[in-house]
Short mmCIF file of C-alpha atoms (C1' of nucleotides) in Angstrom, two decimals:
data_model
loop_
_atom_site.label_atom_id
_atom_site.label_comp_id
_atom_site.label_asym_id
_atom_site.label_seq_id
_atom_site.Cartn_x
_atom_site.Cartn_y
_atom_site.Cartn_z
CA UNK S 1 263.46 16.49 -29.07
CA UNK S 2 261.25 18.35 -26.97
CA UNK S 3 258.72 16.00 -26.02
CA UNK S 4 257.45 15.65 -22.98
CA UNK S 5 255.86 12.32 -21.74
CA UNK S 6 252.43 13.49 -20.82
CA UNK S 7 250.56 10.07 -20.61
CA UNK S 8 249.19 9.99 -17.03
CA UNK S 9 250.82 8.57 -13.96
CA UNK S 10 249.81 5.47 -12.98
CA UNK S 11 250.70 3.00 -10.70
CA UNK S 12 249.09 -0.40 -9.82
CA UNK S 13 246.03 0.66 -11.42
CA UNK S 14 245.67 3.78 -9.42
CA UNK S 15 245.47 7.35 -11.28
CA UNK S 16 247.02 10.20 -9.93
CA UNK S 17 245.22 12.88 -9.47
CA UNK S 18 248.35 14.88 -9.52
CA UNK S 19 249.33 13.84 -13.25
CA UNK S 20 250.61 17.15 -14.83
CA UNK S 21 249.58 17.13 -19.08
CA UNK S 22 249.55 20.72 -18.93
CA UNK S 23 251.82 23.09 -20.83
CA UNK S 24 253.56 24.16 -18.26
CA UNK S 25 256.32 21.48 -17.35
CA UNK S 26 256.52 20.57 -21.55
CA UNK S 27 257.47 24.71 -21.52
CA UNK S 28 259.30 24.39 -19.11
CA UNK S 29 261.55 21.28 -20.64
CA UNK S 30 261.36 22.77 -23.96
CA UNK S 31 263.34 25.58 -22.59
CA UNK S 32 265.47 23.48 -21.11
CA UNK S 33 266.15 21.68 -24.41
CA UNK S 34 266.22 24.82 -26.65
CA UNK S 35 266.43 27.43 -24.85
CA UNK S 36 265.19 30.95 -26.54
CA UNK S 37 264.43 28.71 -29.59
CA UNK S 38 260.75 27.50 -30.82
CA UNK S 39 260.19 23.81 -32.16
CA UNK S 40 262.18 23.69 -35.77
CA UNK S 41 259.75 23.29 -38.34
CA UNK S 42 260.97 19.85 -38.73
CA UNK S 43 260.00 18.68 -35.69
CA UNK S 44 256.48 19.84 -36.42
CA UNK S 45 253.54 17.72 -37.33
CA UNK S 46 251.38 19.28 -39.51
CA UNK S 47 248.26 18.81 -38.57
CA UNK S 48 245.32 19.14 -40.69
CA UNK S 49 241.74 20.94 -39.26
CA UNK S 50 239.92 19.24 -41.61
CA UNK S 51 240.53 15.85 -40.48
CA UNK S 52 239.58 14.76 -37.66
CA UNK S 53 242.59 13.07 -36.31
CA UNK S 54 243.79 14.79 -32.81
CA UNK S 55 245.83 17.57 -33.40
CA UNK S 56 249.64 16.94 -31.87
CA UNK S 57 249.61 19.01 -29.08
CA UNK S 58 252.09 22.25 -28.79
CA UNK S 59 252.30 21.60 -25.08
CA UNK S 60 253.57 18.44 -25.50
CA UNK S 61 250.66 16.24 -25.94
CA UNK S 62 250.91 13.69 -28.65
CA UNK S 63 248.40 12.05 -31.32
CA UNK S 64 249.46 8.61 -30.22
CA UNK S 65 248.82 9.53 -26.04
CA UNK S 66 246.67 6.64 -24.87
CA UNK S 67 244.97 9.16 -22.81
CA UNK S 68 243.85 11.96 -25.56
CA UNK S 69 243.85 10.07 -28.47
CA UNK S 70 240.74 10.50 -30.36
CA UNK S 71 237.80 7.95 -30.45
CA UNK S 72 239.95 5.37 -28.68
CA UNK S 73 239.95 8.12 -25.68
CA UNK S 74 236.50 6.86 -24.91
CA UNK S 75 237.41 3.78 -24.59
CA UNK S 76 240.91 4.22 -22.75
CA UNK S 77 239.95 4.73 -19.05
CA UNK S 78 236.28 3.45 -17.78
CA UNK S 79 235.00 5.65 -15.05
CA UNK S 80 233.69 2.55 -13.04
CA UNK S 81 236.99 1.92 -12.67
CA UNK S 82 237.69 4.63 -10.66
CA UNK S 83 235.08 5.05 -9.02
CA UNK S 84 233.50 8.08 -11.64
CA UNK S 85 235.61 10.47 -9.62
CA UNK S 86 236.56 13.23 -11.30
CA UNK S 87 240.35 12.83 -12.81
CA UNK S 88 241.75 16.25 -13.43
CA UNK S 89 244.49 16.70 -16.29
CA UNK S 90 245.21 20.08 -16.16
CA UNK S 91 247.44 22.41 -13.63
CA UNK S 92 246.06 21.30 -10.58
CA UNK S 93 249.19 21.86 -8.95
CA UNK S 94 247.81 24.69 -5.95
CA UNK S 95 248.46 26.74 -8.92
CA UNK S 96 245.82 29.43 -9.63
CA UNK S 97 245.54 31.13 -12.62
CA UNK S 98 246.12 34.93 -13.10
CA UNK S 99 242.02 34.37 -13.89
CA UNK S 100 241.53 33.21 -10.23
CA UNK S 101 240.67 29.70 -11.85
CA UNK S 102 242.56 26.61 -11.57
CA UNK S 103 241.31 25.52 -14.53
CA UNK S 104 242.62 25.90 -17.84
CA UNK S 105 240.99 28.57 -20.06
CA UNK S 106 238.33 29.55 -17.17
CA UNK S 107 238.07 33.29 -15.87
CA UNK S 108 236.69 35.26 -13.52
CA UNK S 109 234.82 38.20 -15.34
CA UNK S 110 234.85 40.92 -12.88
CA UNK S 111 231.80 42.34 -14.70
CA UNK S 112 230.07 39.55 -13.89
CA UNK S 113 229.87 38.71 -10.08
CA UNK S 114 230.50 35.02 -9.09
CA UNK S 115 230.20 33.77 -12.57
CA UNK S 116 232.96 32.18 -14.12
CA UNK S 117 233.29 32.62 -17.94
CA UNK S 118 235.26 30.14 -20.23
CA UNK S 119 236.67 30.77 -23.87
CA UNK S 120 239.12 29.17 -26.11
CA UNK S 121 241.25 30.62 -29.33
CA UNK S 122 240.68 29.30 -32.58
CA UNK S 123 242.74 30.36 -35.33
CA UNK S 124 243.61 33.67 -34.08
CA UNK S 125 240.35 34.31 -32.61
CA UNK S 126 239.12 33.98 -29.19
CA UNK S 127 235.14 31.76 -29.27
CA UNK S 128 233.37 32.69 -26.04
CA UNK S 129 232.12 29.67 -24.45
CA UNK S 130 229.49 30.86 -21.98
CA UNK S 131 229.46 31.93 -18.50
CA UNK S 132 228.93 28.97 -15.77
CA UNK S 133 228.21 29.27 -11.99
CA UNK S 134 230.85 27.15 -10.60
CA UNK S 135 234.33 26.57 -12.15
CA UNK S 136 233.92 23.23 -12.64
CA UNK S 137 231.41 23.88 -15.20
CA UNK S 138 233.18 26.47 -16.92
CA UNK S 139 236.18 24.25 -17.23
CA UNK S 140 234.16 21.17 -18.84
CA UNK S 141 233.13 23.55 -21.57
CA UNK S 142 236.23 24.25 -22.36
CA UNK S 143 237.22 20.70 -22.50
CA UNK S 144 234.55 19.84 -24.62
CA UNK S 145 235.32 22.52 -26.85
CA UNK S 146 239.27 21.77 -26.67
CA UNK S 147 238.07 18.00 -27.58
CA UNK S 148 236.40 19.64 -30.36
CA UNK S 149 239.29 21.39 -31.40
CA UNK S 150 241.85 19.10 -30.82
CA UNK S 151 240.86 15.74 -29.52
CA UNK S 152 242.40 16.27 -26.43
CA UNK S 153 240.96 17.60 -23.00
CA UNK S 154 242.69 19.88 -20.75
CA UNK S 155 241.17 19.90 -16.81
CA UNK S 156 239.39 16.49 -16.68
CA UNK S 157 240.41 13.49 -17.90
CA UNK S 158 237.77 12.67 -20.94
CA UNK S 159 236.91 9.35 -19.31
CA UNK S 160 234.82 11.63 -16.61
CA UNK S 161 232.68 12.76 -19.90
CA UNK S 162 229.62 11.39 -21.44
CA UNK S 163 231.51 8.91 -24.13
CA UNK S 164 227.48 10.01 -25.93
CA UNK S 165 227.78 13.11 -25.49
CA UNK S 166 231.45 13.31 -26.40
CA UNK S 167 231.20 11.70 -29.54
CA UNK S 168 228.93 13.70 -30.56
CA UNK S 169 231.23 16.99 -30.08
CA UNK S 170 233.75 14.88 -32.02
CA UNK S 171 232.03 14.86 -35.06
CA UNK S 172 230.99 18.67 -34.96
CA UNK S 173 233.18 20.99 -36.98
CA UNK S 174 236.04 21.81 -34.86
CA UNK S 175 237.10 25.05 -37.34
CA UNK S 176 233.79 26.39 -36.66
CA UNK S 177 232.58 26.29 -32.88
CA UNK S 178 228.76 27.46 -33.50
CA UNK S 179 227.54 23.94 -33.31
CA UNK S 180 229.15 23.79 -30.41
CA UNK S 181 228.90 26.58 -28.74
CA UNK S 182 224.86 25.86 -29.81
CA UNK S 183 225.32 22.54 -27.81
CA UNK S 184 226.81 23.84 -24.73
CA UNK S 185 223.67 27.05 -24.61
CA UNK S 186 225.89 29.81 -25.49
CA UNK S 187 223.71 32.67 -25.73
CA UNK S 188 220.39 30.95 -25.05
CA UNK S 189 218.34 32.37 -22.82
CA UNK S 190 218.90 32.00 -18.64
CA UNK S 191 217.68 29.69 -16.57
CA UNK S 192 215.82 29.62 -13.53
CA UNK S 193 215.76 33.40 -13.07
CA UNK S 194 213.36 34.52 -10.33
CA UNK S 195 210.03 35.50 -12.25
CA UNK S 196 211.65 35.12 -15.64
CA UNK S 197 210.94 32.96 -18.08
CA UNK S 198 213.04 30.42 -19.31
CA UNK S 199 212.73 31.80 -22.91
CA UNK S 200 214.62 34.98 -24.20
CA UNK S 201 212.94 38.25 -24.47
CA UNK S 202 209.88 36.56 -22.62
CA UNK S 203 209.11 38.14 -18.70
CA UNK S 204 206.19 37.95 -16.81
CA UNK S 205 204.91 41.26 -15.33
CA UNK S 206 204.50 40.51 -11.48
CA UNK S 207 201.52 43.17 -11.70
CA UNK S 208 199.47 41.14 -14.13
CA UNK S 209 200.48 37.46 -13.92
CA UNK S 210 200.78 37.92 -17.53
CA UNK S 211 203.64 37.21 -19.91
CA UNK S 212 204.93 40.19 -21.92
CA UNK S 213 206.89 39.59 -24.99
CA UNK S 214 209.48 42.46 -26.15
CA UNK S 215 212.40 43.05 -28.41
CA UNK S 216 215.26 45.49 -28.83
CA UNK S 217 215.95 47.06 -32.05
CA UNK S 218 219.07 49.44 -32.57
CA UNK S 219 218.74 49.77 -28.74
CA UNK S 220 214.84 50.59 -29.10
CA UNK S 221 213.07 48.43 -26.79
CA UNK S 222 209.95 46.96 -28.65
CA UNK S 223 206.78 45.66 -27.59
CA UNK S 224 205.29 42.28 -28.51
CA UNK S 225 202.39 42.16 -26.42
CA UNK S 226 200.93 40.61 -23.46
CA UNK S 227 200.15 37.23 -23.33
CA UNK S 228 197.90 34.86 -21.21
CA UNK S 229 200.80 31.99 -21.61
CA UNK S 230 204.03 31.61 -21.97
CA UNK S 231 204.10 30.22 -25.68
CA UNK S 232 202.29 32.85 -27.15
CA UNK S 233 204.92 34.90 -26.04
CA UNK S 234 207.64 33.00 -26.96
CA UNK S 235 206.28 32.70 -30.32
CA UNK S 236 205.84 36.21 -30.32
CA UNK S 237 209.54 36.91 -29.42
CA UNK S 238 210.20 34.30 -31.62
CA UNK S 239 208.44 35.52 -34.83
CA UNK S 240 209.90 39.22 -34.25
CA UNK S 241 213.86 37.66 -34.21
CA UNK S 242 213.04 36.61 -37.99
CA UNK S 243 211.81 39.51 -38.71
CA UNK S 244 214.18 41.33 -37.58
CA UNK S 245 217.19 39.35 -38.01
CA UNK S 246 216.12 36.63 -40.87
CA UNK S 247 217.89 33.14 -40.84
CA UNK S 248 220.21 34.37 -38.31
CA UNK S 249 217.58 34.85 -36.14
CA UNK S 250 218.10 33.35 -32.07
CA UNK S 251 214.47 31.79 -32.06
CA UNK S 252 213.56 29.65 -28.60
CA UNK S 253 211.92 27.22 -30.58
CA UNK S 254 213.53 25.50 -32.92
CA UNK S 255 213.59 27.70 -36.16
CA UNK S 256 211.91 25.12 -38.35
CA UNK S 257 208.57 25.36 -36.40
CA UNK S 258 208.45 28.54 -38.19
CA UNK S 259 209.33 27.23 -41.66
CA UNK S 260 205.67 27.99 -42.66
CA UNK S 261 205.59 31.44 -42.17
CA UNK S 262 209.60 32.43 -42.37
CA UNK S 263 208.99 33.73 -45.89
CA UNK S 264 205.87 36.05 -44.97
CA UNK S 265 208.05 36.97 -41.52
CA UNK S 266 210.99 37.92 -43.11
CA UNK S 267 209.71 39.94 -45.56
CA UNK S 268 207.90 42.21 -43.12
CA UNK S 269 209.26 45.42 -41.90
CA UNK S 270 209.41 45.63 -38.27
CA UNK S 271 206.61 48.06 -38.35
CA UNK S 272 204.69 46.44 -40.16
CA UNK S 273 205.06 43.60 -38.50
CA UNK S 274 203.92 44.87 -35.11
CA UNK S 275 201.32 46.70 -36.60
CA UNK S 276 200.10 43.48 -38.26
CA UNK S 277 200.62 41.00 -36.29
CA UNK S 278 200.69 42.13 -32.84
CA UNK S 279 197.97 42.44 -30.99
CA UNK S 280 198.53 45.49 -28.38
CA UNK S 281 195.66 47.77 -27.28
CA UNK S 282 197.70 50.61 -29.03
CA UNK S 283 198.13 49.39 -31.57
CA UNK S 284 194.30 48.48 -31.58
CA UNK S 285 194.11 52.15 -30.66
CA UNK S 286 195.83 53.22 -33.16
CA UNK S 287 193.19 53.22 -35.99
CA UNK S 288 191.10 55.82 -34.07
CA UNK S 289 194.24 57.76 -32.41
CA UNK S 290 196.17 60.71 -33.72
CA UNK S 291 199.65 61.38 -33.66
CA UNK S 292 198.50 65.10 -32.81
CA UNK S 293 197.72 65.47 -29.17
CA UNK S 294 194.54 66.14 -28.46
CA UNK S 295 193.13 64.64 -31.27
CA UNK S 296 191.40 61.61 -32.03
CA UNK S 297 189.22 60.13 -35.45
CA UNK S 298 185.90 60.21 -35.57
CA UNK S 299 183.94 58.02 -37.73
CA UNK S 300 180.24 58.04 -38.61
CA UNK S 301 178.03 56.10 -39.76
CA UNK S 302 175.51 57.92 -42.55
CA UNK S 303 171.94 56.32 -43.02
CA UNK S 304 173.48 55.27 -46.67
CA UNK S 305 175.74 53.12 -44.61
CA UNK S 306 178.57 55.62 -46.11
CA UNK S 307 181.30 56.32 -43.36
CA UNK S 308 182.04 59.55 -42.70
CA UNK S 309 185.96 59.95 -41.04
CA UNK S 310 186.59 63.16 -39.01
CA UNK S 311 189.28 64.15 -37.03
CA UNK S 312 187.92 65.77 -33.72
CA UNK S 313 189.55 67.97 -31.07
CA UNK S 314 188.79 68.09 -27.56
CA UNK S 315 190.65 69.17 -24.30
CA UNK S 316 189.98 67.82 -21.10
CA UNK S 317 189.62 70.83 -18.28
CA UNK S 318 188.71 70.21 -14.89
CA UNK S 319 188.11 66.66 -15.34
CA UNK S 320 185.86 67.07 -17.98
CA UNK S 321 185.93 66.97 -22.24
CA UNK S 322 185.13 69.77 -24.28
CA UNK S 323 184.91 69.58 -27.90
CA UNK S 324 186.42 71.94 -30.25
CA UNK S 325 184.87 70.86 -33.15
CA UNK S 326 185.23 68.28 -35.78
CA UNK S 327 188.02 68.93 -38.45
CA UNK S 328 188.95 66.86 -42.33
CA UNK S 329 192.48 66.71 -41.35
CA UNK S 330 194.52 65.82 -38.56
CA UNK S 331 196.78 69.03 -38.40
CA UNK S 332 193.66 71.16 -38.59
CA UNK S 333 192.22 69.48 -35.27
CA UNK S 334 195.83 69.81 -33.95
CA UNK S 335 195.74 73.36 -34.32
CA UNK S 336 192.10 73.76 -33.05
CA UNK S 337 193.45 72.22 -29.98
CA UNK S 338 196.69 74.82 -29.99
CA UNK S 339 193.98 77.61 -30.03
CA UNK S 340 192.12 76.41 -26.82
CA UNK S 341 195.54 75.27 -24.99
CA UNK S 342 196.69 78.94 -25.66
CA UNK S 343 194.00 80.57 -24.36
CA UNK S 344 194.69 78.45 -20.78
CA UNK S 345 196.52 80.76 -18.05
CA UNK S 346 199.67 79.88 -17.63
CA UNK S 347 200.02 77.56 -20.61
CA UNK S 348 203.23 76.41 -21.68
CA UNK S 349 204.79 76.22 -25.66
CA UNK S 350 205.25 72.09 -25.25
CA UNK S 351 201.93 72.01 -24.60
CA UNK S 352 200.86 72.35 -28.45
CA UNK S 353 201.52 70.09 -31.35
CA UNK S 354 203.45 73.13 -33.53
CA UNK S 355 205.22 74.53 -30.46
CA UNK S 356 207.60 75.88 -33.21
CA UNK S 357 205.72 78.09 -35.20
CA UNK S 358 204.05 81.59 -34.22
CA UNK S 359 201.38 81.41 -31.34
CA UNK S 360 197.61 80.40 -32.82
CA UNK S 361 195.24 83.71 -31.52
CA UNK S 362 193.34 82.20 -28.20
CA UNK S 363 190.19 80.52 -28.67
CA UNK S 364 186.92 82.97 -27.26
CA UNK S 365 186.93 82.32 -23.85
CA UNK S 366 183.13 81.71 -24.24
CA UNK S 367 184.05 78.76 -26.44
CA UNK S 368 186.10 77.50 -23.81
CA UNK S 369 185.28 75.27 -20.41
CA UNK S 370 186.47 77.95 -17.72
CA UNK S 371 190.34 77.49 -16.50
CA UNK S 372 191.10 75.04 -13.30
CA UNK S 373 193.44 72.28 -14.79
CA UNK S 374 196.25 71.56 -16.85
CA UNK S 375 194.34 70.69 -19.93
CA UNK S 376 194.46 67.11 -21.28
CA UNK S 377 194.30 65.70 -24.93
CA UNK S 378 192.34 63.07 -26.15
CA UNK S 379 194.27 60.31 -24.92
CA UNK S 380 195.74 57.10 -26.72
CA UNK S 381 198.03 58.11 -29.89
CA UNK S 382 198.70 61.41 -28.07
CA UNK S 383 201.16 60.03 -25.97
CA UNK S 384 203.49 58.48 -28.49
CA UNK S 385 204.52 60.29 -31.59
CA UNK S 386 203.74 63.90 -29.88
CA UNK S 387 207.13 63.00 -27.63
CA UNK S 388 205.70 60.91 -24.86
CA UNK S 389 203.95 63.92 -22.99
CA UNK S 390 200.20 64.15 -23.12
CA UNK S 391 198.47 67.20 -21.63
CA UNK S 392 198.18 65.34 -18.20
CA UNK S 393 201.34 64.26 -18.48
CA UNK S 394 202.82 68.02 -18.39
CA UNK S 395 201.56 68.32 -14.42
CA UNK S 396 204.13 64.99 -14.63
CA UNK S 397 207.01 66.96 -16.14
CA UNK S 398 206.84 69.48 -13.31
CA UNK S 399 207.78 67.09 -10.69
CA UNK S 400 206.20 64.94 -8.04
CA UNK S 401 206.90 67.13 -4.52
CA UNK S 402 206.60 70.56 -6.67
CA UNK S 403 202.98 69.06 -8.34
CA UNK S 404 201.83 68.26 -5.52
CA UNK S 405 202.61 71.38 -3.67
CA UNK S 406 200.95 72.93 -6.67
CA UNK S 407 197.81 70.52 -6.06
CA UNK S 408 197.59 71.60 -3.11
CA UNK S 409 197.89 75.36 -3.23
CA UNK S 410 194.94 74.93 -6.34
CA UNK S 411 193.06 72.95 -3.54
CA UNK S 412 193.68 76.06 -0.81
CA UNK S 413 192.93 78.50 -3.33
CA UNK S 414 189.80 76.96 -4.74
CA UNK S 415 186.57 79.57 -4.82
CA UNK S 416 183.36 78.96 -4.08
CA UNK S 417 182.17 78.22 -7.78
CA UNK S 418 184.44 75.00 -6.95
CA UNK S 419 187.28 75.50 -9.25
CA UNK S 420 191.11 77.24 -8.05
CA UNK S 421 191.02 80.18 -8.55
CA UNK S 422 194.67 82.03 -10.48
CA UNK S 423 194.56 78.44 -11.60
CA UNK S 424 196.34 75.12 -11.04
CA UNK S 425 198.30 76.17 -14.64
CA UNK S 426 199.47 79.13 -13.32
CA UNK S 427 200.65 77.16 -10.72
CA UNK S 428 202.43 74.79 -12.58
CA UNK S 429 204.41 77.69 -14.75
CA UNK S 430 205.93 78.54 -11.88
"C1'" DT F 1 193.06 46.59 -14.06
"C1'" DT F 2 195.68 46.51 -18.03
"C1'" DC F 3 198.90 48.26 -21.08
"C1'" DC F 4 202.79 50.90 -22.24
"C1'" DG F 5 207.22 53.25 -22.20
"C1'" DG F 6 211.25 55.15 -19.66
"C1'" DA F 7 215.00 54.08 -16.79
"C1'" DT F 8 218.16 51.10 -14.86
"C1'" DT F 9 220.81 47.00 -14.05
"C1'" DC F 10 223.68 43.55 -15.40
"C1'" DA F 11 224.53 39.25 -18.17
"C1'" DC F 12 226.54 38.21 -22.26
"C1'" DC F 13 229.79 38.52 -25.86
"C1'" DG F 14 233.55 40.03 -28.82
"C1'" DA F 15 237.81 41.78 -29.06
"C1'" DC F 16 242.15 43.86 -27.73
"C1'" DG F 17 246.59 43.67 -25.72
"C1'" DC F 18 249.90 41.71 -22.61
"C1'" DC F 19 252.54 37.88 -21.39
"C1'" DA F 20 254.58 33.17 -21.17
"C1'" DT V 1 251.02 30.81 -30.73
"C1'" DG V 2 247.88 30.61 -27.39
"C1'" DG V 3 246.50 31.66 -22.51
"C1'" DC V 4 244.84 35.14 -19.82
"C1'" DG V 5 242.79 39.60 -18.04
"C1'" DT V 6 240.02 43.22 -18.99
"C1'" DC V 7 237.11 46.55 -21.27
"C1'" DG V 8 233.27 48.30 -23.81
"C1'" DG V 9 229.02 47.60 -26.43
"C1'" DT V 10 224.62 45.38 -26.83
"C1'" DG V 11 220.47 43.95 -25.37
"C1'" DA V 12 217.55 41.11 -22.09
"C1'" DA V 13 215.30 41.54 -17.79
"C1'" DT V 14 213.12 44.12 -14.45
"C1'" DC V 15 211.11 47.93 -11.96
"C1'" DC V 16 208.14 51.65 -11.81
"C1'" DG V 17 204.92 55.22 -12.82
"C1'" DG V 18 201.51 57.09 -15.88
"C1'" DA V 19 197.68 56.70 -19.03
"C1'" DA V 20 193.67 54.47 -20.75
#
DNA sequence: TTCCGGATTCACCGACGCCA
DNA sequence: TGGCGTCGGTGAATCCGGAA
């Protein structure tokens, strides 16, 4: 029929590296035996997945070539022999691929600069194999997971591979390619990045020396805390991934480490979890913080050792706090603080925590600290939940080179009681 | 000084469609 | 049927500035 003799050329004990096992020539003579026609069904061996006997080859390769053929492979050609040069099998011809590879199921991602990425199709399905610096690498990977597949390799001759390592790959599931896509590093963390670690969603701030731990959840990056070493953090990472994601989780540390605690982990809610078990200073914070800018709890302690909780406004003019009183709830302190930031020339509405509803009635001006800054909340909790912009934070909003025209002009302006007068708000409303 | 969050970059991956 | 080229989405890594 259409077979092609693919076993490799060799001569006097001499390989050459020339040898052509690639589809290409058995395409090209199955045209020339059938032309327009595919292989009768007759001709076909059936091969079955589940075995592991080498699949026969489409391109022409056969279970019985001494070259391919399954365990025996191993044993076929010994390295020594030649020298442990590298034997290519595949199309190395001159020919490049439309990839810009010479190598057999190797690419060029053009996303990706100078990184070659390698992938093979199983059953209708294309398994990414990983990206690789050089082609070389990128083409191994795809022998080992062709050798998976189908006992066979397609760029270097399988004598060139660790016969260990190989074996090994033999005996993992070739209709599922996570074990081995596990074994080559596919989507474990990088390597060797400048100032990285070595372990996913682990980085070391170059600011503090310290290594900060964070996730992303539904594109919501998360933080896990900073860490004085780099296994804390890990763990950290580690710990959040079952959370989040359960068994399927992509832990640096082998998953079992965590067998203790996977049940407790799983269950949590991410929020809970990070408000459990993560140590943060806001989230330390966060049991005397508001969600309410310009708020903050107030506890004290009575002589009957009875704790009272308040909720206590203040604003922050000219550098210095001002209270405005303490309050039983939250929103009441919020809107305490509304009143004062009202009363503030040139105040703006996304200044106050219930910018939507009707203006509060200013705050007596005698209850006030006199007008000279944009006013400030109480810090901490402020800045999250009330959208990220804290009364300081509005001089922020209005732009580097304008705020600090605006500084200035407060500075120029400033009268001889010490503060600007017109105001630095009014300056800022411009 | 430390912590945090926004913004940005780009590596990684899956999948689609063309072509041999 | 499978190799190949490419695109788009996701998320990890990093930088940077502001707040505490």
């Amino acid at each position: 029929g259409s077979r092609v003799d693919t076993s490799p050329t060799q001569s006097g004990g001499e390989i050459d590296v020339n040898m052509v096992v690639d589809k290409v020539p058995a395409k090209a003579a199955m045209k020339a035996a059938a032309p327009g026609k595919r292989k009768a069904p007759e001709e076909s061996t059936v091969w079955d997945p589940s075995s592991k006997s080498p699949k026969p080859d489409s391109n022409g390769g056969s279970a019985d070539d001494p070259q391919i053929s399954g365990a025996n492979a191993l044993a076929v050609v010994d390295p020594s022999a030649i020298g442990g040069a590298m034997v290519p099998v595949g199309n190395l011809k001159g020919k490049v691929s439309r990839g810009g590879s010479k190598y057999k199921g190797v690419y060029r991602d053009k996303n990706v600069s100078g990184k070659y990425k390698c992938s093979i199709r199983r059953a209708e399905r294309e398994v990414h194999l990983g990206y690789y610096g050089s082609e070389e690498e990128a083409a191994r990977a795809y022998d080992k997971a062709h050798w998976c597949c189908k006992s066979s390799t397609k760029n270097f001759d399988i004598s060139t591979y660790d016969a260990e390592e190989m074996a090994k790959i033999k005996e993992m599931p070739s209709n599922d390619l996570t074990v081995l896509r596990r074994h080559l590093g596919v989507g474990l963390s990088k390597e060797g990045k400048e100032g990285s670690s070595k372990y996913r969603g682990v980085c070391k701030e170059k600011k503090t020396q310290k290594w900060r731990a964070e996730i992303q959840i539904a594109g919501k990056k998360e933080s896990l805390g900073y860490h004085a070493n780099e296994m804390d953090a890990v763990r950290a990472y580690d710990r959040a991934q079952i959370v989040v994601k359960g068994d399927k989780a992509k832990t640096n540390l082998p998953i079992e480490q965590y067998d203790a605690e996977r049940a407790k982990l799983a269950a949590y809610d991410f929020n809970e979890f990070q408000a459990k078990e993560i140590d943060t200073k806001a989230h330390r914070n966060a049991n005397w913080t508001s969600n309410f800018r310009g708020v903050r709890r107030y506890t004290h302690k009575q002589k009957n050792d009875q704790v009272n909780v308040k909720w206590r406004a203040e604003i922050t003019v000219n550098g210095k706090k001002k209270s405005l009183g303490y309050h039983d709830t939250q929103e009441e302190a919020a809107k305490a603080y509304d009143k004062a930031v009202v009363s503030q020339p040139g105040f703006k509405r996304h200044w106050l925590n219930f910018p939507e509803g009707a203006l509060p009635a200013p705050a007596p001006a005698a209850a006030l600290p006199a007008p000279g800054d944009a006013p400030g909340g109480a810090g901490g909790g402020a800045r999250g939940a009330a959208g990220g912009a804290g009364g300081v934070k509005v001089a922020k909003s209005v732009g580097g080179v304008k705020a600090k025209k605006a500084a200035a002009a407060a500075a120029a302006g400033e009268t001889e009681a010490g503060r600007p007068e017109g105001g630095f708000l009014a300056s800022l409303a411009e």
